[in-house]
GROMACS .gro file of C-alpha atoms in nm:
model
  255
    1MET     CA    1  15.612  15.303  -8.632
    2ALA     CA    2  15.277  15.474  -8.574
    3LYS     CA    3  15.298  15.828  -8.439
    4ASN     CA    4  15.162  15.909  -8.094
    5ILE     CA    5  14.862  16.139  -8.072
    6GLN     CA    6  14.991  16.471  -7.940
    7SER     CA    7  14.672  16.575  -7.762
    8LEU     CA    8  14.663  16.247  -7.569
    9GLU     CA    9  15.031  16.282  -7.475
   10ARG     CA   10  14.960  16.632  -7.343
   11ALA     CA   11  14.657  16.514  -7.147
   12ALA     CA   12  14.862  16.231  -6.993
   13ALA     CA   13  15.139  16.475  -6.901
   14MET     CA   14  14.880  16.703  -6.741
   15LEU     CA   15  14.740  16.420  -6.529
   16ARG     CA   16  15.090  16.323  -6.416
   17LEU     CA   17  15.162  16.686  -6.325
   18LEU     CA   18  14.844  16.708  -6.115
   19ALA     CA   19  14.929  16.376  -5.950
   20GLY     CA   20  15.259  16.509  -5.815
   21GLY     CA   21  15.371  16.818  -5.629
   22GLU     CA   22  15.105  17.060  -5.511
   23ARG     CA   23  14.753  16.936  -5.452
   24ARG     CA   24  14.598  17.198  -5.682
   25LEU     CA   25  14.741  17.396  -5.970
   26GLY     CA   26  14.621  17.699  -6.159
   27LEU     CA   27  14.592  17.726  -6.534
   28SER     CA   28  14.907  17.942  -6.565
   29ASP     CA   29  15.111  17.696  -6.357
   30ILE     CA   30  14.997  17.401  -6.569
   31ALA     CA   31  15.056  17.578  -6.899
   32SER     CA   32  15.401  17.697  -6.790
   33SER     CA   33  15.510  17.359  -6.653
   34LEU     CA   34  15.413  17.179  -6.974
   35GLU     CA   35  15.525  17.462  -7.207
   36LEU     CA   36  15.179  17.498  -7.354
   37ALA     CA   37  14.980  17.802  -7.461
   38LYS     CA   38  14.714  17.888  -7.205
   39GLY     CA   39  14.440  17.834  -7.460
   40THR     CA   40  14.568  17.486  -7.543
   41ALA     CA   41  14.606  17.392  -7.176
   42HIS     CA   42  14.257  17.525  -7.098
   43GLY     CA   43  14.103  17.321  -7.380
   44ILE     CA   44  14.262  17.000  -7.255
   45LEU     CA   45  14.160  17.074  -6.896
   46ARG     CA   46  13.802  17.141  -7.007
   47THR     CA   47  13.788  16.803  -7.182
   48LEU     CA   48  13.939  16.618  -6.885
   49GLN     CA   49  13.698  16.796  -6.654
   50ALA     CA   50  13.399  16.696  -6.867
   51GLU     CA   51  13.511  16.333  -6.844
   52GLY     CA   52  13.556  16.351  -6.466
   53PHE     CA   53  13.936  16.308  -6.477
   54VAL     CA   54  13.997  16.663  -6.350
   55GLU     CA   55  13.802  16.881  -6.108
   56GLN     CA   56  13.815  17.261  -6.066
   57ASP     CA   57  13.782  17.427  -5.728
   58PRO     CA   58  13.497  17.680  -5.764
   59THR     CA   59  13.659  17.927  -5.524
   60SER     CA   60  14.022  17.934  -5.633
   61GLY     CA   61  13.976  17.813  -5.991
   62ARG     CA   62  14.263  17.570  -5.942
   63TYR     CA   63  14.259  17.217  -6.082
   64GLN     CA   64  14.307  16.878  -5.919
   65LEU     CA   65  14.261  16.513  -6.014
   66GLY     CA   66  13.899  16.399  -6.045
   67ALA     CA   67  13.707  16.113  -5.888
   68GLU     CA   68  13.679  15.922  -6.217
   69LEU     CA   69  14.048  15.836  -6.191
   70LEU     CA   70  13.986  15.680  -5.850
   71ARG     CA   71  13.706  15.468  -5.996
   72LEU     CA   72  13.928  15.351  -6.281
   73GLY     CA   73  14.209  15.275  -6.039
   74ASN     CA   74  13.977  15.072  -5.819
   75SER     CA   75  13.854  14.879  -6.123
   76TYR     CA   76  14.212  14.797  -6.218
   77LEU     CA   77  14.287  14.676  -5.866
   78ASP     CA   78  13.960  14.482  -5.852
   79VAL     CA   79  14.044  14.287  -6.168
   80HIS     CA   80  14.392  14.198  -6.051
   81GLU     CA   81  14.277  14.113  -5.700
   82LEU     CA   82  14.001  13.903  -5.853
   83ARG     CA   83  14.250  13.697  -6.052
   84ALA     CA   84  14.484  13.659  -5.754
   85ARG     CA   85  14.203  13.547  -5.526
   86ALA     CA   86  14.066  13.306  -5.785
   87LEU     CA   87  14.388  13.118  -5.871
   88VAL     CA   88  14.359  12.838  -5.615
   89TRP     CA   89  13.982  12.799  -5.646
   90THR     CA   90  13.982  12.784  -6.027
   91ASP     CA   91  14.265  12.529  -6.023
   92ASP     CA   92  14.058  12.315  -5.785
   93LEU     CA   93  13.750  12.356  -6.005
   94ALA     CA   94  13.934  12.243  -6.319
   95ARG     CA   95  14.079  11.944  -6.136
   96SER     CA   96  13.746  11.835  -5.983
   97SER     CA   97  13.537  11.893  -6.297
   98GLY     CA   98  13.791  11.772  -6.551
   99GLU     CA   99  13.706  12.071  -6.771
  100SER     CA  100  13.848  12.410  -6.867
  101VAL     CA  101  13.778  12.700  -6.635
  102HIS     CA  102  13.756  13.065  -6.742
  103LEU     CA  103  13.745  13.383  -6.535
  104GLY     CA  104  13.589  13.681  -6.713
  105VAL     CA  105  13.519  14.050  -6.654
  106LEU     CA  106  13.322  14.314  -6.843
  107HIS     CA  107  13.533  14.500  -7.101
  108GLN     CA  108  13.436  14.704  -7.406
  109GLN     CA  109  13.088  14.555  -7.456
  110GLY     CA  110  13.216  14.202  -7.413
  111VAL     CA  111  13.374  13.958  -7.171
  112LEU     CA  112  13.751  13.973  -7.128
  113ILE     CA  113  13.909  13.644  -7.020
  114VAL     CA  114  14.155  13.732  -6.741
  115HIS     CA  115  14.238  13.376  -6.630
  116HIS     CA  116  14.215  13.035  -6.797
  117VAL     CA  117  14.288  12.698  -6.641
  118PHE     CA  118  14.339  12.419  -6.894
  119ARG     CA  119  14.136  12.100  -6.889
  120PRO     CA  120  14.352  11.858  -6.683
  121ASP     CA  121  14.431  11.606  -6.956
  122ASP     CA  122  14.695  11.567  -7.225
  123SER     CA  123  14.494  11.726  -7.505
  124ARG     CA  124  14.634  12.021  -7.699
  125GLN     CA  125  14.477  12.346  -7.578
  126VAL     CA  126  14.516  12.716  -7.653
  127LEU     CA  127  14.551  12.974  -7.374
  128GLU     CA  128  14.260  13.217  -7.399
  129VAL     CA  129  14.373  13.487  -7.155
  130GLY     CA  130  14.309  13.821  -7.326
  131ALA     CA  131  14.042  13.678  -7.557
  132MET     CA  132  13.702  13.844  -7.581
  133GLN     CA  133  13.370  13.662  -7.562
  134PRO     CA  134  13.024  13.801  -7.647
  135LEU     CA  135  12.792  13.919  -7.371
  136HIS     CA  136  12.467  13.784  -7.507
  137SER     CA  137  12.549  13.423  -7.592
  138THR     CA  138  12.813  13.297  -7.348
  139ALA     CA  139  12.751  13.177  -6.993
  140LEU     CA  140  13.002  13.433  -6.862
  141GLY     CA  141  12.836  13.712  -7.059
  142LYS     CA  142  12.487  13.624  -6.944
  143VAL     CA  143  12.596  13.623  -6.581
  144LEU     CA  144  12.758  13.965  -6.614
  145SER     CA  145  12.456  14.100  -6.803
  146ALA     CA  146  12.221  13.968  -6.536
  147TYR     CA  147  12.407  14.109  -6.236
  148ASP     CA  148  12.602  14.412  -6.362
  149PRO     CA  149  12.383  14.710  -6.466
  150VAL     CA  150  12.650  14.840  -6.706
  151ALA     CA  151  12.687  14.501  -6.873
  152HIS     CA  152  12.308  14.474  -6.890
  153SER     CA  153  12.278  14.806  -7.073
  154GLU     CA  154  12.556  14.717  -7.315
  155ALA     CA  155  12.409  14.374  -7.389
  156LEU     CA  156  12.082  14.541  -7.484
  157GLU     CA  157  12.250  14.802  -7.703
  158ILE     CA  158  12.479  14.576  -7.905
  159GLU     CA  159  12.375  14.376  -8.209
  160ARG     CA  160  12.309  14.027  -8.071
  161GLU     CA  161  12.458  13.811  -8.343
  162ALA     CA  162  12.325  13.459  -8.401
  163PHE     CA  163  12.638  13.242  -8.382
  164THR     CA  164  12.437  12.916  -8.398
  165PRO     CA  165  12.067  12.827  -8.441
  166ARG     CA  166  12.045  12.818  -8.060
  167THR     CA  167  12.168  13.174  -7.998
  168VAL     CA  168  11.905  13.390  -7.827
  169THR     CA  169  11.890  13.726  -8.005
  170ALA     CA  170  11.535  13.861  -7.955
  171LEU     CA  171  11.519  14.124  -7.683
  172ARG     CA  172  11.228  13.975  -7.488
  173ALA     CA  173  11.373  13.626  -7.496
  174PHE     CA  174  11.716  13.755  -7.393
  175GLU     CA  175  11.568  13.946  -7.099
  176GLY     CA  176  11.393  13.624  -7.002
  177GLU     CA  177  11.731  13.448  -7.000
  178LEU     CA  178  11.867  13.714  -6.765
  179ASP     CA  179  11.565  13.687  -6.533
  180LEU     CA  180  11.619  13.310  -6.517
  181THR     CA  181  11.989  13.363  -6.445
  182ARG     CA  182  11.913  13.593  -6.152
  183ALA     CA  183  11.647  13.356  -6.018
  184ARG     CA  184  11.870  13.048  -6.011
  185GLY     CA  185  12.211  13.213  -5.962
  186TRP     CA  186  12.386  13.076  -6.271
  187ALA     CA  187  12.381  13.092  -6.650
  188CYS     CA  188  12.445  12.841  -6.924
  189ASP     CA  189  12.548  12.832  -7.288
  190VAL     CA  190  12.457  12.508  -7.462
  191GLU     CA  191  12.580  12.543  -7.820
  192GLU     CA  192  12.473  12.908  -7.831
  193THR     CA  193  12.820  13.037  -7.920
  194TRP     CA  194  13.012  12.734  -8.051
  195ALA     CA  195  12.867  12.412  -8.189
  196GLY     CA  196  12.943  12.116  -7.967
  197VAL     CA  197  13.046  12.331  -7.669
  198ALA     CA  198  12.857  12.395  -7.346
  199ALA     CA  199  12.935  12.610  -7.042
  200VAL     CA  200  12.795  12.703  -6.702
  201ALA     CA  201  12.891  13.022  -6.513
  202ALA     CA  202  12.823  13.193  -6.181
  203PRO     CA  203  12.882  13.551  -6.059
  204ILE     CA  204  13.161  13.671  -5.832
  205HIS     CA  205  13.096  13.963  -5.596
  206ASP     CA  206  13.331  14.192  -5.404
  207ARG     CA  207  13.320  14.334  -5.053
  208ARG     CA  208  13.055  14.586  -5.163
  209ARG     CA  209  12.840  14.299  -5.291
  210MET     CA  210  12.896  14.432  -5.643
  211PRO     CA  211  12.953  14.191  -5.935
  212VAL     CA  212  13.318  14.206  -6.041
  213GLY     CA  213  13.339  13.903  -6.267
  214ALA     CA  214  13.221  13.551  -6.337
  215VAL     CA  215  13.369  13.202  -6.344
  216ALA     CA  216  13.272  12.929  -6.590
  217ILE     CA  217  13.330  12.565  -6.670
  218THR     CA  218  13.350  12.503  -7.046
  219GLY     CA  219  13.373  12.174  -7.233
  220ALA     CA  220  13.238  11.942  -7.496
  221ILE     CA  221  12.862  11.908  -7.476
  222GLU     CA  222  12.876  11.530  -7.434
  223ARG     CA  223  13.083  11.576  -7.115
  224VAL     CA  224  12.919  11.886  -6.968
  225CYS     CA  225  12.559  11.784  -7.037
  226ASP     CA  226  12.360  11.467  -6.971
  227ASP     CA  227  12.233  11.323  -7.300
  228GLY     CA  228  12.360  11.638  -7.473
  229LYS     CA  229  12.075  11.847  -7.326
  230GLU     CA  230  12.072  11.924  -6.954
  231LEU     CA  231  12.381  12.050  -6.776
  232ARG     CA  232  12.519  11.809  -6.520
  233ALA     CA  233  12.396  11.908  -6.174
  234GLU     CA  234  12.733  11.843  -6.011
  235LEU     CA  235  12.904  12.087  -6.248
  236ILE     CA  236  12.650  12.358  -6.172
  237ALA     CA  237  12.705  12.305  -5.799
  238ALA     CA  238  13.084  12.307  -5.843
  239VAL     CA  239  13.099  12.634  -6.037
  240ARG     CA  240  12.864  12.804  -5.790
  241ASP     CA  241  13.076  12.684  -5.498
  242CYS     CA  242  13.386  12.822  -5.669
  243ALA     CA  243  13.220  13.162  -5.729
  244ARG     CA  244  13.109  13.179  -5.365
  245ALA     CA  245  13.458  13.091  -5.242
  246VAL     CA  246  13.622  13.363  -5.452
  247SER     CA  247  13.354  13.612  -5.343
  248ARG     CA  248  13.423  13.530  -4.978
  249ASP     CA  249  13.795  13.584  -5.035
  250LEU     CA  250  13.711  13.923  -5.184
  251GLY     CA  251  13.522  14.012  -4.866
  252ALA     CA  252  13.167  13.958  -4.989
  253GLY     CA  253  13.069  13.729  -4.701
  254ARG     CA  254  12.818  13.451  -4.752
  255PHE     CA  255  12.585  13.442  -5.054
   0.00000   0.00000   0.00000
């Protein structure tokens, strides 16, 4: 069994200590409670403070939890609320379209699939929840890159690998794809990631009108596209309607 990293265990214990009991604690109190040398405790606190996980009161010098933890907590709740709100709508979308439906969020310079509804037929399929998709070539990734500033920055920084001859990798061309996505409100992937596969995706927004994820229909190119080229208009409309419905349930109002 791999050993735990002691410094991370100590940092976690420190955060738990600050989360309970008194609102603010001094260095001596923290070091004593965790049986650490003051120098060790101070070094960990300095690191946590630099990352925004801990704040120090300038007057008393005492420490408390930082705002970054609130942001991370809200992100966690957002993802889980997103999935909960999307369950019925994505089921309906898979049933009406006859294709697989994926719900994705930004995670570690990629798209994390947090929900997957199987294509409603008897074919053998593999559950993709927890799988990662690239930002630059998938419909989900393009939507997130177009609407989420963090995803946009990461999509520009990563190496945009050419998965097929159709993958857009050049910076100017990729930015053009994102401009087009914002202009029409949806993104597509026609054999840009997997040969023979096409997808269309639309953004989901929360009550603050911030992008929190995207929903996509994915299927064989001969079913998703007319003549293997243009995406079927009814599928585009269906995925946009689904994204709007989930956004409304998240409190975003009308888009």
